[in-house]
mmCIF file of C-alpha atoms in Angstrom:
data_model
loop_
_atom_site.group_PDB
_atom_site.id
_atom_site.type_symbol
_atom_site.label_atom_id
_atom_site.label_comp_id
_atom_site.label_asym_id
_atom_site.label_seq_id
_atom_site.Cartn_x
_atom_site.Cartn_y
_atom_site.Cartn_z
ATOM 1 C CA GLY A 310 0.178 -0.079 -0.098
ATOM 2 C CA ALA A 311 0.822 3.822 -0.088
ATOM 3 C CA VAL A 312 3.160 5.416 2.322
ATOM 4 C CA VAL A 313 3.389 8.527 4.031
ATOM 5 C CA SER A 314 6.402 9.683 6.290
ATOM 6 C CA GLN A 315 6.947 12.355 8.635
ATOM 7 C CA HIS A 316 9.717 13.904 9.834
ATOM 8 C CA PRO A 317 10.850 14.199 12.522
ATOM 9 C CA SER A 318 9.326 11.140 14.541
ATOM 10 C CA TRP A 319 9.398 13.083 18.062
ATOM 11 C CA VAL A 320 11.190 16.567 18.724
ATOM 12 C CA ILE A 321 11.643 19.026 21.486
ATOM 13 C CA CYS A 322 11.915 22.846 21.906
ATOM 14 C CA LYS A 323 11.939 25.251 24.283
ATOM 15 C CA SER A 324 9.031 27.587 24.651
ATOM 16 C CA GLY A 325 8.399 30.548 22.038
ATOM 17 C CA THR A 326 10.736 28.855 19.665
ATOM 18 C CA SER A 327 9.222 27.359 16.153
ATOM 19 C CA VAL A 328 9.228 23.822 14.925
ATOM 20 C CA LYS A 329 8.731 22.468 11.378
ATOM 21 C CA ILE A 330 6.877 19.103 10.661
ATOM 22 C CA GLU A 331 6.899 17.078 7.348
ATOM 23 C CA CYS A 332 4.622 15.172 5.711
ATOM 24 C CA ARG A 333 5.951 13.042 2.663
ATOM 25 C CA SER A 334 3.827 10.369 0.574
ATOM 26 C CA LEU A 335 6.428 8.090 -0.310
ATOM 27 C CA ASP A 336 5.027 6.393 -3.584
ATOM 28 C CA PHE A 337 2.326 8.350 -5.117
ATOM 29 C CA GLN A 338 1.551 11.302 -5.698
ATOM 30 C CA ALA A 339 -1.012 13.651 -3.859
ATOM 31 C CA THR A 340 -3.104 16.972 -4.216
ATOM 32 C CA THR A 341 -4.581 16.770 -0.311
ATOM 33 C CA MET A 342 -2.798 16.039 2.592
ATOM 34 C CA PHE A 343 -4.946 15.976 6.066
ATOM 35 C CA TRP A 344 -3.204 16.582 9.297
ATOM 36 C CA TYR A 345 -4.051 15.987 13.056
ATOM 37 C CA ARG A 346 -3.533 16.310 16.470
ATOM 38 C CA GLN A 347 -4.140 13.936 18.788
ATOM 39 C CA PHE A 348 -3.446 14.656 22.853
ATOM 40 C CA PRO A 349 -3.077 11.631 25.529
ATOM 41 C CA LYS A 350 -6.199 9.176 25.709
ATOM 42 C CA GLN A 351 -7.620 11.239 23.119
ATOM 43 C CA SER A 352 -8.750 10.997 19.842
ATOM 44 C CA LEU A 353 -7.406 12.510 16.686
ATOM 45 C CA MET A 354 -9.187 16.158 15.594
ATOM 46 C CA LEU A 355 -8.684 17.270 12.716
ATOM 47 C CA MET A 356 -6.298 20.416 12.265
ATOM 48 C CA ALA A 357 -6.419 21.298 8.439
ATOM 49 C CA THR A 358 -6.717 20.113 4.907
ATOM 50 C CA SER A 359 -3.999 20.903 2.934
ATOM 51 C CA ASN A 360 -4.576 21.718 -0.722
ATOM 52 C CA GLU A 361 -0.481 21.418 -3.741
ATOM 53 C CA GLY A 362 -0.662 25.119 -4.688
ATOM 54 C CA SER A 363 -3.166 26.727 -2.664
ATOM 55 C CA LYS A 364 -3.901 27.889 1.142
ATOM 56 C CA ALA A 365 -4.796 25.087 3.433
ATOM 57 C CA THR A 366 -8.282 25.300 5.112
ATOM 58 C CA TYR A 367 -8.174 25.068 8.700
ATOM 59 C CA GLU A 368 -10.927 23.179 10.746
ATOM 60 C CA GLN A 369 -12.844 25.851 13.346
ATOM 61 C CA GLY A 370 -10.634 26.874 16.513
ATOM 62 C CA VAL A 371 -7.533 25.967 14.511
ATOM 63 C CA GLU A 372 -5.150 29.691 14.568
ATOM 64 C CA LYS A 373 -4.073 29.163 11.251
ATOM 65 C CA ASP A 374 -1.634 31.708 11.876
ATOM 66 C CA LYS A 375 -0.004 29.773 14.107
ATOM 67 C CA PHE A 376 0.174 26.585 12.159
ATOM 68 C CA LEU A 377 1.180 27.273 9.036
ATOM 69 C CA ILE A 378 0.731 25.123 6.395
ATOM 70 C CA ASN A 379 2.786 24.861 3.216
ATOM 71 C CA HIS A 380 1.871 22.359 0.536
ATOM 72 C CA ALA A 381 4.520 23.056 -1.976
ATOM 73 C CA SER A 382 4.603 20.229 -4.043
ATOM 74 C CA LEU A 383 2.828 17.216 -4.770
ATOM 75 C CA THR A 384 4.761 14.977 -2.486
ATOM 76 C CA LEU A 385 5.718 17.369 0.393
ATOM 77 C CA SER A 386 3.373 18.926 2.709
ATOM 78 C CA THR A 387 5.141 21.059 6.035
ATOM 79 C CA LEU A 388 3.236 22.426 9.419
ATOM 80 C CA THR A 389 4.443 24.677 11.461
ATOM 81 C CA VAL A 390 4.032 25.452 14.661
ATOM 82 C CA THR A 391 5.042 28.809 15.473
ATOM 83 C CA SER A 392 5.724 30.551 18.950
ATOM 84 C CA ALA A 393 5.320 27.037 20.521
ATOM 85 C CA HIS A 394 4.121 26.708 23.940
ATOM 86 C CA PRO A 395 3.426 23.815 26.173
ATOM 87 C CA GLU A 396 0.152 23.467 25.410
ATOM 88 C CA ASP A 397 0.933 22.936 22.104
ATOM 89 C CA SER A 398 2.603 19.514 23.286
ATOM 90 C CA SER A 399 0.695 17.420 21.124
ATOM 91 C CA PHE A 400 0.782 13.970 18.759
ATOM 92 C CA TYR A 401 1.031 15.383 15.220
ATOM 93 C CA ILE A 402 -0.436 12.979 12.517
ATOM 94 C CA CYS A 403 -0.688 13.250 8.395
ATOM 95 C CA SER A 404 -2.659 11.681 6.097
ATOM 96 C CA ALA A 405 -3.119 11.427 2.136
ATOM 97 C CA ARG A 406 -4.696 9.395 -0.570
ATOM 98 C CA ASP A 407 -3.551 7.634 -3.349
ATOM 99 C CA PRO A 408 -5.235 8.965 -6.084
ATOM 100 C CA GLN A 409 -4.635 5.558 -7.879
ATOM 101 C CA GLY A 410 -6.059 3.628 -4.890
ATOM 102 C CA ALA A 411 -9.348 2.980 -3.448
ATOM 103 C CA TYR A 412 -11.053 5.455 -1.527
ATOM 104 C CA GLU A 413 -9.202 4.735 2.244
ATOM 105 C CA GLN A 414 -6.459 7.654 3.306
ATOM 106 C CA TYR A 415 -2.981 6.976 4.596
ATOM 107 C CA PHE A 416 -1.806 7.908 7.997
ATOM 108 C CA GLY A 417 2.105 9.047 8.925
ATOM 109 C CA PRO A 418 3.270 7.626 12.208
ATOM 110 C CA GLY A 419 2.922 10.475 13.121
ATOM 111 C CA THR A 420 5.261 13.506 14.965
ATOM 112 C CA ARG A 421 5.297 13.667 18.753
ATOM 113 C CA LEU A 422 5.857 17.469 19.685
ATOM 114 C CA THR A 423 7.154 18.374 23.352
ATOM 115 C CA VAL A 424 7.627 21.971 24.361
ATOM 116 C CA THR A 425 8.949 22.848 27.473
ATOM 117 C CA LEU B 888 -20.797 14.534 8.838
ATOM 118 C CA ALA B 889 -22.554 10.880 10.008
ATOM 119 C CA LYS B 890 -21.991 10.664 13.345
ATOM 120 C CA THR B 891 -20.534 7.525 14.890
ATOM 121 C CA THR B 892 -20.882 5.239 18.424
ATOM 122 C CA GLN B 893 -19.315 2.686 19.059
ATOM 123 C CA PRO B 894 -17.931 0.407 23.110
ATOM 124 C CA ILE B 895 -15.605 2.525 24.483
ATOM 125 C CA SER B 896 -13.309 -0.842 24.782
ATOM 126 C CA MET B 897 -13.716 -4.644 25.113
ATOM 127 C CA ASP B 898 -11.658 -7.162 26.414
ATOM 128 C CA SER B 899 -10.612 -10.549 24.467
ATOM 129 C CA TYR B 900 -8.622 -13.590 25.041
ATOM 130 C CA GLU B 901 -5.780 -15.281 22.569
ATOM 131 C CA GLY B 902 -7.703 -17.163 19.291
ATOM 132 C CA GLN B 903 -11.061 -16.057 20.351
ATOM 133 C CA GLU B 904 -12.844 -13.820 17.587
ATOM 134 C CA VAL B 905 -13.889 -10.117 18.423
ATOM 135 C CA ASN B 906 -16.814 -8.395 16.872
ATOM 136 C CA ILE B 907 -16.616 -4.675 17.079
ATOM 137 C CA THR B 908 -20.515 -2.727 16.567
ATOM 138 C CA CYS B 909 -20.447 0.797 15.688
ATOM 139 C CA SER B 910 -23.660 2.464 14.628
ATOM 140 C CA HIS B 911 -24.038 5.327 12.227
ATOM 141 C CA ASN B 912 -28.147 5.816 12.195
ATOM 142 C CA ASN B 913 -27.504 9.041 9.914
ATOM 143 C CA ILE B 914 -25.156 7.794 7.957
ATOM 144 C CA ALA B 915 -25.395 9.219 3.981
ATOM 145 C CA THR B 916 -26.078 7.126 0.412
ATOM 146 C CA ASN B 917 -22.288 8.040 -0.961
ATOM 147 C CA ASP B 918 -20.863 7.281 2.384
ATOM 148 C CA TYR B 919 -18.691 4.127 3.264
ATOM 149 C CA ILE B 920 -18.228 2.446 6.241
ATOM 150 C CA THR B 921 -13.706 2.123 7.378
ATOM 151 C CA TRP B 922 -12.341 0.779 10.027
ATOM 152 C CA TYR B 923 -8.775 2.098 10.971
ATOM 153 C CA GLN B 924 -6.653 0.223 13.579
ATOM 154 C CA GLN B 925 -3.921 2.257 16.118
ATOM 155 C CA PHE B 926 -1.042 1.408 18.479
ATOM 156 C CA PRO B 927 0.379 3.591 21.075
ATOM 157 C CA SER B 928 2.376 6.937 19.523
ATOM 158 C CA GLN B 929 2.216 5.268 15.795
ATOM 159 C CA GLY B 930 -0.539 6.439 13.590
ATOM 160 C CA PRO B 931 -4.352 5.281 12.573
ATOM 161 C CA ARG B 932 -3.437 1.991 10.272
ATOM 162 C CA PHE B 933 -6.327 1.442 7.108
ATOM 163 C CA ILE B 934 -7.704 -1.895 8.118
ATOM 164 C CA ILE B 935 -10.954 -2.341 6.012
ATOM 165 C CA GLN B 936 -13.840 -0.675 4.430
ATOM 166 C CA GLY B 937 -16.771 -1.335 2.817
ATOM 167 C CA TYR B 938 -20.382 0.058 1.180
ATOM 168 C CA LYS B 939 -22.708 -2.656 2.128
ATOM 169 C CA THR B 940 -23.304 -6.431 2.605
ATOM 170 C CA LYS B 941 -19.693 -8.014 3.466
ATOM 171 C CA VAL B 942 -16.480 -7.434 2.900
ATOM 172 C CA THR B 943 -13.603 -9.940 3.848
ATOM 173 C CA ASN B 944 -9.711 -9.115 3.412
ATOM 174 C CA GLU B 945 -7.059 -10.712 4.975
ATOM 175 C CA VAL B 946 -6.799 -9.023 8.504
ATOM 176 C CA ALA B 947 -10.603 -8.565 9.072
ATOM 177 C CA SER B 948 -13.884 -8.790 8.053
ATOM 178 C CA LEU B 949 -17.023 -6.287 8.035
ATOM 179 C CA PHE B 950 -20.694 -6.609 8.206
ATOM 180 C CA ILE B 951 -23.088 -4.082 6.748
ATOM 181 C CA PRO B 952 -26.706 -5.172 7.331
ATOM 182 C CA ALA B 953 -29.134 -3.665 4.355
ATOM 183 C CA ASP B 954 -30.171 -0.662 6.357
ATOM 184 C CA ARG B 955 -26.422 0.195 6.732
ATOM 185 C CA LYS B 956 -27.391 1.874 9.983
ATOM 186 C CA SER B 957 -24.349 -0.186 11.991
ATOM 187 C CA SER B 958 -21.293 -2.182 10.817
ATOM 188 C CA THR B 959 -19.365 -4.884 12.518
ATOM 189 C CA LEU B 960 -15.820 -5.245 12.424
ATOM 190 C CA SER B 961 -14.953 -8.768 12.781
ATOM 191 C CA LEU B 962 -11.192 -9.916 14.192
ATOM 192 C CA PRO B 963 -11.356 -13.530 13.670
ATOM 193 C CA ARG B 964 -8.615 -15.319 16.556
ATOM 194 C CA VAL B 965 -7.130 -12.213 17.708
ATOM 195 C CA SER B 966 -3.593 -12.130 18.964
ATOM 196 C CA LEU B 967 -1.787 -10.121 21.567
ATOM 197 C CA SER B 968 -0.864 -7.460 18.994
ATOM 198 C CA ASP B 969 -4.264 -6.970 18.035
ATOM 199 C CA THR B 970 -4.313 -4.998 20.838
ATOM 200 C CA ALA B 971 -4.987 -1.524 20.198
ATOM 201 C CA VAL B 972 -8.060 1.385 19.929
ATOM 202 C CA TYR B 973 -10.320 0.849 16.596
ATOM 203 C CA TYR B 974 -11.998 3.406 14.796
ATOM 204 C CA CYS B 975 -15.058 3.140 13.165
ATOM 205 C CA LEU B 976 -15.368 6.111 10.559
ATOM 206 C CA VAL B 977 -18.249 6.959 7.893
ATOM 207 C CA ALA B 978 -17.187 9.698 4.900
ATOM 208 C CA PRO B 979 -17.916 10.101 1.541
ATOM 209 C CA GLY B 980 -16.511 7.673 -0.627
ATOM 210 C CA SER B 981 -13.907 10.157 -2.922
ATOM 211 C CA GLY B 982 -11.053 9.698 -0.180
ATOM 212 C CA TYR B 983 -10.697 13.432 -0.054
ATOM 213 C CA SER B 984 -13.451 13.724 2.505
ATOM 214 C CA THR B 985 -12.609 15.016 5.255
ATOM 215 C CA LEU B 986 -12.199 12.257 8.239
ATOM 216 C CA THR B 987 -13.847 12.443 11.855
ATOM 217 C CA PHE B 988 -12.646 10.657 14.340
ATOM 218 C CA GLY B 989 -14.439 9.045 16.952
ATOM 219 C CA LYS B 990 -14.131 8.001 20.609
ATOM 220 C CA GLY B 991 -12.706 4.701 19.096
ATOM 221 C CA THR B 992 -12.936 1.232 20.773
ATOM 222 C CA MET B 993 -9.237 0.120 23.162
ATOM 223 C CA LEU B 994 -9.293 -3.952 21.885
ATOM 224 C CA LEU B 995 -7.421 -5.316 24.879
ATOM 225 C CA VAL B 996 -6.174 -8.985 24.679
ATOM 226 C CA SER B 997 -5.229 -11.089 27.123
ATOM 227 C CA PRO B 998 -2.765 -14.157 26.898
#
């Protein structure tokens, strides 16, 4: 099946700094990718839909100026957490659909962000 | 998007068959039912997807009654490694639709 990777797998940063997380579709081109956030013992919450070559669509309550999304190519979407604070510590997961495949979305392995 | 309801947790033993039922009373005509599995600190993994009747693959079966208001994921002969959270999702079948994850079912398989 299609493979989606994320980098880094985990990151620790200081409060006030920015962190970039990459999401790549390794063997297919994805015009649309999705970013989720998952807090401990909770379900995944959709943050935004990333569209190649256009602006991302953010879910209600997600600050677009804080969570910058760039989808500059058909295989790469990035999520930048700007001016991170401890409450941004979470598990960030991206997903993408393989246009050549069936209807399922493929998820990346996730990135654990810890803000100290 | 159709809301789903599934048990918060289930317990089983190795070698048993596990059936997890999901209710989705407001499913739309163009909605598909998809199940994902998630291990701690990993992204969800696709298990199976169906529209109606029965779908079977190498890891699970999905049973969907005629009214499509519910579905049952069947895991045959579970092992310890099947301990995970299982999510039932309902969304249009294009694959580009946003997915709304419910609370999922935490399945614990014991020796």
